[in-house]
Amino acid sequence: MATISDVATRAGVSTATVSRALNGKSSVDPALAARVLTAAAELGYRPNGPARNLRKQETAVLALIIADVENPFFTAIARGVEDVAHAAGYSVVLCNSDDEPEKEREYIDVALQERVAGVLLSPTGHGESAELLGRHTTPVVAVDRPLPNSPSDTVLVDSRLAAAEAVQHLADQGYRRIACLTGPSGVLTADDRLAGYRDGLRTAGLPESDELVRRSEFKAAGAKQAAHSLLTQPDRPDAVLVGNNMMAVGVLETCAELGMRPGRDIGVVAFDDAPWATLLDPPLTVVAQPAYDVGAVAAQLLLGRIAGERGEVTTTTLSAHLVARASSTRPQQG
């Protein structure tokens, strides 16, 4: 079995640095921490986490509670969490809340009863989860969305800026009646994408209209219905910004049923670069979010909390970027 010295040699650092990095110490430079985690993973090194945590009467387990396990965005977050946790000697239990407050609370109850070392949570934004977590000392990090009315470390993506840039891209392509299909009201990511959409319209000098905005669950079925409502109105949009990749499936299904081809009859940009996006004809333009990094950074923050090495709570905001493909490239006229 690999030893801590083997990891130090592979990473080119001291054993003390390896120990600090694997325990999420904030004093370790992020680049060095990444080298240590990579070396530990390559060597299959696992510190004696369970024994260490039994002394503190907690298990060497992190609970990850996400909104939708079928969404590739959240599965990528889970992979980032698992890679960092495994390298530090922790296991991860994955829970799927389906964005339901009651289901979320049930999983938090179980996590606290089982004395997990820490919780990573993509909050529904409703219910009593924040209050429940606040009554316990179990460290918690919020991912993708902040925990309402409760100070905690949080890792976000700047959805608002990314949405504005997507709208500007569509405007640059010559689209003038741009719609937005986003998630439920009160969900920060959904609200931010709508706000960014409106920012982008103002920057491009395009008019705003409630007729061009629809909301649904962050799922294909609701988005399909909402897209049908958008695309069958008398003065239909010539482009649409879609809130996530699951919703994009519903939008593309509606386009197919109506005989509308993305990139020719309507411009389409969707949040999240799903593995199937490049397999479509035409390939789908996306706002690529750093989902894996969201999970990895959140796990590192949580390990730092568990180790008692962090002070004030922090909010880390990562950037997304547009990946332009043929679904948003308007054909030349003439």
Coordinates of C-alpha atoms in Angstrom, one line a residue:
M1 CA 0.0 0.0 0.0
A2 CA 1.1 3.5 -0.8
T3 CA 2.3 5.6 2.2
I4 CA 2.2 9.3 2.9
S5 CA 5.9 9.5 1.9
D6 CA 5.1 8.0 -1.5
V7 CA 2.5 10.7 -2.1
A8 CA 4.9 13.4 -1.0
T9 CA 7.6 12.1 -3.4
R10 CA 5.1 11.8 -6.3
A11 CA 3.8 15.4 -5.7
G12 CA 7.2 16.8 -5.0
V13 CA 6.2 18.2 -1.6
S14 CA 6.8 17.4 2.1
T15 CA 4.8 14.9 4.0
A16 CA 3.5 17.8 6.2
T17 CA 2.1 19.4 3.1
V18 CA 0.5 16.2 2.1
S19 CA -1.1 15.9 5.5
R20 CA -2.4 19.5 5.4
A21 CA -3.7 19.2 1.8
L22 CA -5.6 15.9 2.5
N23 CA -7.2 17.5 5.5
G24 CA -8.4 20.5 3.6
K25 CA -6.1 23.0 5.5
S26 CA -6.6 26.5 4.1
S27 CA -2.8 27.2 4.5
V28 CA -1.9 25.0 1.5
D29 CA -1.6 26.7 -1.9
P30 CA -4.4 25.5 -4.2
A31 CA -1.9 24.4 -6.9
L32 CA 0.0 22.3 -4.4
A33 CA -3.2 20.9 -3.0
A34 CA -4.2 19.8 -6.5
R35 CA -0.9 18.1 -7.0
V36 CA -1.2 16.2 -3.7
L37 CA -4.8 15.1 -4.5
T38 CA -3.7 13.9 -8.0
A39 CA -0.8 12.0 -6.6
A40 CA -2.9 10.4 -3.9
A41 CA -5.5 9.3 -6.4
E42 CA -2.8 7.9 -8.8
L43 CA -1.2 5.9 -6.0
G44 CA -4.5 4.8 -4.4
Y45 CA -3.4 6.3 -1.1
R46 CA -6.0 6.4 1.7
P47 CA -5.2 7.9 5.1
N48 CA -6.6 6.3 8.2
G49 CA -9.7 8.6 8.1
P50 CA -12.1 6.2 9.8
A51 CA -10.0 5.7 12.9
R52 CA -9.2 9.4 13.1
N53 CA -12.9 10.3 13.0
L54 CA -14.1 7.6 15.4
R55 CA -12.0 9.3 18.0
K56 CA -14.2 12.3 17.5
Q57 CA -17.3 10.1 17.4
E58 CA -18.2 10.9 13.8
T59 CA -18.0 8.8 10.7
A60 CA -15.5 9.4 7.8
V61 CA -18.5 10.1 5.5
L62 CA -19.7 13.2 3.8
A63 CA -23.4 13.5 2.8
L64 CA -24.0 15.1 -0.6
I65 CA -27.6 16.2 -1.2
I66 CA -28.3 17.4 -4.7
A67 CA -31.4 18.5 -6.6
D68 CA -31.5 16.1 -9.5
V69 CA -29.2 13.1 -9.9
E70 CA -30.3 12.7 -13.6
N71 CA -29.0 16.1 -14.4
P72 CA -25.4 15.8 -15.8
F73 CA -24.5 19.1 -14.0
F74 CA -25.1 17.6 -10.6
T75 CA -23.5 14.3 -11.4
A76 CA -20.4 16.3 -12.4
I77 CA -20.5 18.1 -9.1
A78 CA -20.8 14.7 -7.4
R79 CA -17.7 13.5 -9.2
G80 CA -15.7 16.5 -8.1
V81 CA -16.8 16.0 -4.5
E82 CA -16.0 12.3 -4.6
D83 CA -12.5 12.7 -6.0
V84 CA -11.4 15.2 -3.4
A85 CA -13.1 13.3 -0.5
H86 CA -11.7 9.9 -1.5
A87 CA -8.2 11.3 -1.7
A88 CA -8.6 12.6 1.9
G89 CA -9.9 9.3 3.2
Y90 CA -13.6 10.1 3.2
S91 CA -16.6 8.3 1.6
V92 CA -19.5 10.1 0.1
V93 CA -23.2 9.2 0.4
L94 CA -25.2 10.7 -2.5
C95 CA -28.8 11.8 -1.8
N96 CA -31.3 13.1 -4.5
S97 CA -33.8 15.6 -3.2
D98 CA -35.7 16.1 -6.4
D99 CA -35.9 19.8 -5.4
E100 CA -38.5 18.7 -2.8
P101 CA -38.1 20.5 0.6
E102 CA -39.6 17.5 2.5
K103 CA -37.3 15.0 0.9
E104 CA -34.4 17.3 1.5
R105 CA -35.2 17.6 5.2
E106 CA -35.5 13.8 5.5
Y107 CA -32.0 13.3 4.1
I108 CA -30.6 16.0 6.4
D109 CA -32.2 14.3 9.3
V110 CA -30.6 11.0 8.4
A111 CA -27.2 12.6 7.8
L112 CA -27.3 14.3 11.2
Q113 CA -28.5 11.1 13.0
E114 CA -25.7 9.1 11.4
R115 CA -23.2 11.7 12.5
V116 CA -21.6 12.3 9.2
A117 CA -18.5 14.5 9.2
G118 CA -20.1 17.1 7.0
V119 CA -22.9 18.0 4.6
L120 CA -22.7 19.4 1.0
L121 CA -26.1 20.6 0.0
S122 CA -27.7 22.1 -3.1
P123 CA -30.7 23.7 -1.3
T124 CA -34.2 23.7 -2.5
G125 CA -34.5 27.3 -1.1
H126 CA -37.6 26.4 0.8
G127 CA -38.5 24.5 4.0
E128 CA -36.7 24.2 7.3
S129 CA -33.3 22.8 6.2
A130 CA -31.3 25.9 7.1
E131 CA -32.9 26.0 10.6
L132 CA -32.3 22.3 11.1
L133 CA -28.6 22.5 10.1
G134 CA -28.2 25.6 12.2
R135 CA -29.1 23.7 15.4
H136 CA -26.2 21.3 14.9
T137 CA -22.5 21.8 14.7
T138 CA -22.0 19.6 11.6
P139 CA -20.1 21.6 9.0
V140 CA -22.1 22.4 5.8
V141 CA -21.2 23.8 2.4
A142 CA -23.8 25.0 0.0
V143 CA -23.3 24.2 -3.7
D144 CA -24.9 25.9 -6.7
R145 CA -27.3 27.8 -4.5
P146 CA -26.8 29.5 -1.1
L147 CA -28.5 28.2 2.0
P148 CA -31.3 30.7 2.8
N149 CA -31.0 32.9 5.8
S150 CA -28.1 30.9 7.1
P151 CA -24.3 31.7 6.9
S152 CA -22.3 28.9 5.4
D153 CA -19.5 28.4 3.0
T154 CA -21.0 28.5 -0.5
V155 CA -19.7 27.7 -4.0
L156 CA -21.7 29.3 -6.9
V157 CA -21.4 29.9 -10.6
D158 CA -22.0 33.4 -12.0
S159 CA -25.2 32.5 -13.9
R160 CA -26.3 36.1 -14.3
L161 CA -23.2 37.3 -16.2
A162 CA -23.2 34.1 -18.2
A163 CA -26.8 34.5 -19.3
A164 CA -26.2 38.1 -20.3
E165 CA -23.2 37.0 -22.4
A166 CA -25.4 34.3 -24.1
V167 CA -28.0 36.9 -25.0
Q168 CA -25.3 39.2 -26.4
H169 CA -24.0 36.3 -28.5
L170 CA -27.5 35.8 -29.9
A171 CA -27.9 39.5 -30.6
D172 CA -24.5 39.6 -32.4
Q173 CA -25.8 36.8 -34.6
G174 CA -28.7 39.0 -35.7
Y175 CA -31.5 37.6 -33.5
R176 CA -33.9 40.3 -32.3
R177 CA -36.8 38.6 -30.5
I178 CA -35.0 36.5 -27.9
A179 CA -36.9 34.5 -25.4
C180 CA -35.9 33.0 -22.0
L181 CA -37.1 29.7 -20.5
T182 CA -35.9 29.5 -17.0
G183 CA -36.6 27.5 -13.8
P184 CA -39.0 28.1 -10.9
S185 CA -39.4 31.5 -9.2
G186 CA -37.5 31.7 -5.9
V187 CA -34.7 29.4 -7.1
L188 CA -31.6 31.6 -7.2
T189 CA -30.1 30.0 -10.3
A190 CA -33.4 30.4 -12.2
D191 CA -33.8 34.0 -11.0
D192 CA -30.2 34.9 -11.8
R193 CA -30.5 33.6 -15.4
L194 CA -33.6 35.6 -15.9
A195 CA -31.9 38.7 -14.6
G196 CA -28.9 38.1 -16.8
Y197 CA -31.2 37.6 -19.8
R198 CA -32.7 41.0 -19.1
D199 CA -29.3 42.5 -18.6
G200 CA -28.3 41.2 -22.0
L201 CA -31.3 42.6 -23.7
R202 CA -30.6 46.0 -22.3
T203 CA -27.0 45.9 -23.4
A204 CA -28.0 44.9 -26.9
G205 CA -30.7 47.6 -27.1
L206 CA -33.5 45.0 -27.5
P207 CA -36.9 45.4 -26.0
E208 CA -38.1 43.3 -23.0
S209 CA -41.5 41.6 -23.1
D210 CA -43.2 39.3 -20.6
E211 CA -44.5 37.4 -23.6
L212 CA -41.0 36.1 -24.2
V213 CA -40.4 34.7 -20.7
R214 CA -41.6 31.3 -19.4
R215 CA -40.8 29.4 -16.2
S216 CA -41.1 25.7 -15.5
E217 CA -39.4 23.0 -13.4
F218 CA -35.8 22.4 -14.3
K219 CA -36.9 19.3 -16.2
A220 CA -37.7 18.3 -19.8
A221 CA -41.5 17.8 -19.4
G222 CA -42.3 21.2 -18.1
A223 CA -39.9 22.9 -20.5
K224 CA -41.5 21.1 -23.4
Q225 CA -44.9 22.6 -22.5
A226 CA -43.4 26.0 -21.9
A227 CA -41.6 25.9 -25.2
H228 CA -44.7 25.0 -27.1
S229 CA -46.4 28.0 -25.5
L230 CA -43.5 30.2 -26.6
L231 CA -43.1 28.9 -30.1
T232 CA -46.8 28.8 -31.2
Q233 CA -47.7 32.4 -30.2
P234 CA -48.5 34.7 -33.2
D235 CA -45.3 36.8 -32.8
R236 CA -43.0 34.0 -31.8
P237 CA -39.4 34.4 -30.8
D238 CA -36.5 33.9 -33.2
A239 CA -34.2 32.6 -30.4
V240 CA -34.4 31.2 -26.9
L241 CA -32.1 31.0 -23.9
V242 CA -32.8 27.8 -22.0
G243 CA -32.2 27.4 -18.2
N244 CA -30.4 24.0 -18.2
N245 CA -29.7 20.9 -20.2
M246 CA -32.7 18.9 -19.0
M247 CA -34.9 21.8 -20.1
A248 CA -33.1 21.9 -23.4
V249 CA -34.3 18.3 -24.1
G250 CA -37.9 19.5 -23.9
V251 CA -37.2 22.6 -26.0
L252 CA -35.6 20.5 -28.7
E253 CA -38.4 18.0 -28.7
T254 CA -40.9 20.9 -29.2
C255 CA -38.8 22.3 -32.0
A256 CA -38.8 18.9 -33.8
E257 CA -42.6 18.5 -33.4
L258 CA -43.1 22.0 -34.9
G259 CA -40.7 21.4 -37.7
M260 CA -38.3 24.1 -36.5
R261 CA -34.6 23.5 -37.0
P262 CA -32.2 25.1 -34.5
G263 CA -29.7 27.4 -36.2
R264 CA -32.0 27.9 -39.1
D265 CA -35.6 28.6 -37.9
I266 CA -34.7 29.5 -34.3
G267 CA -31.5 30.1 -32.3
V268 CA -31.0 28.0 -29.2
V269 CA -28.5 28.4 -26.4
A270 CA -28.8 26.3 -23.2
F271 CA -27.0 26.2 -19.9
D272 CA -24.7 23.2 -19.3
D273 CA -22.5 21.4 -21.7
A274 CA -24.0 17.9 -21.6
P275 CA -22.1 15.0 -23.3
W276 CA -24.7 14.7 -26.0
A277 CA -24.7 18.4 -27.0
T278 CA -22.1 17.9 -29.8
L279 CA -23.9 14.8 -31.1
L280 CA -27.0 16.8 -32.1
D281 CA -27.6 18.1 -35.6
P282 CA -26.8 20.9 -35.4
P283 CA -24.6 20.8 -32.3
L284 CA -26.0 22.8 -29.4
T285 CA -24.5 26.1 -28.3
V286 CA -24.1 26.0 -24.5
V287 CA -23.1 28.0 -21.4
A288 CA -20.5 25.6 -20.0
Q289 CA -20.5 25.7 -16.2
P290 CA -17.5 24.3 -14.2
A291 CA -19.6 21.7 -12.4
Y292 CA -16.7 19.4 -11.5
D293 CA -14.8 22.4 -10.0
V294 CA -17.9 23.4 -8.0
G295 CA -17.8 20.0 -6.4
A296 CA -14.1 19.8 -5.8
V297 CA -13.9 23.3 -4.3
A298 CA -16.9 22.6 -2.1
A299 CA -15.3 19.4 -0.8
Q300 CA -12.0 21.2 -0.1
L301 CA -13.9 23.9 1.9
L302 CA -15.8 21.3 3.8
L303 CA -12.7 19.3 4.7
G304 CA -11.2 22.6 6.0
R305 CA -14.2 23.1 8.2
I306 CA -14.0 19.6 9.5
A307 CA -10.3 20.1 10.3
G308 CA -11.2 23.3 12.2
E309 CA -8.9 25.4 10.0
R310 CA -11.3 27.9 8.5
G311 CA -12.6 31.2 10.0
E312 CA -15.2 33.4 8.5
V313 CA -17.6 31.8 6.0
T314 CA -16.8 32.4 2.4
T315 CA -18.7 32.5 -1.0
T316 CA -16.7 31.3 -3.9
T317 CA -18.1 32.3 -7.3
L318 CA -16.8 30.5 -10.4
S319 CA -17.1 31.6 -14.0
A320 CA -19.0 30.0 -16.9
H321 CA -18.2 30.5 -20.5
L322 CA -20.1 30.3 -23.8
V323 CA -19.3 27.5 -26.2
A324 CA -20.7 28.7 -29.6
R325 CA -22.0 26.0 -31.9
A326 CA -24.3 25.8 -34.9
S327 CA -27.6 25.9 -33.0
S328 CA -27.2 29.7 -32.5
T329 CA -25.4 30.6 -35.8
R330 CA -27.9 32.4 -37.9
P331 CA -27.6 31.7 -41.6
Q332 CA -26.5 34.5 -43.9
Q333 CA -29.3 36.2 -45.8
G334 CA -29.2 36.8 -49.5

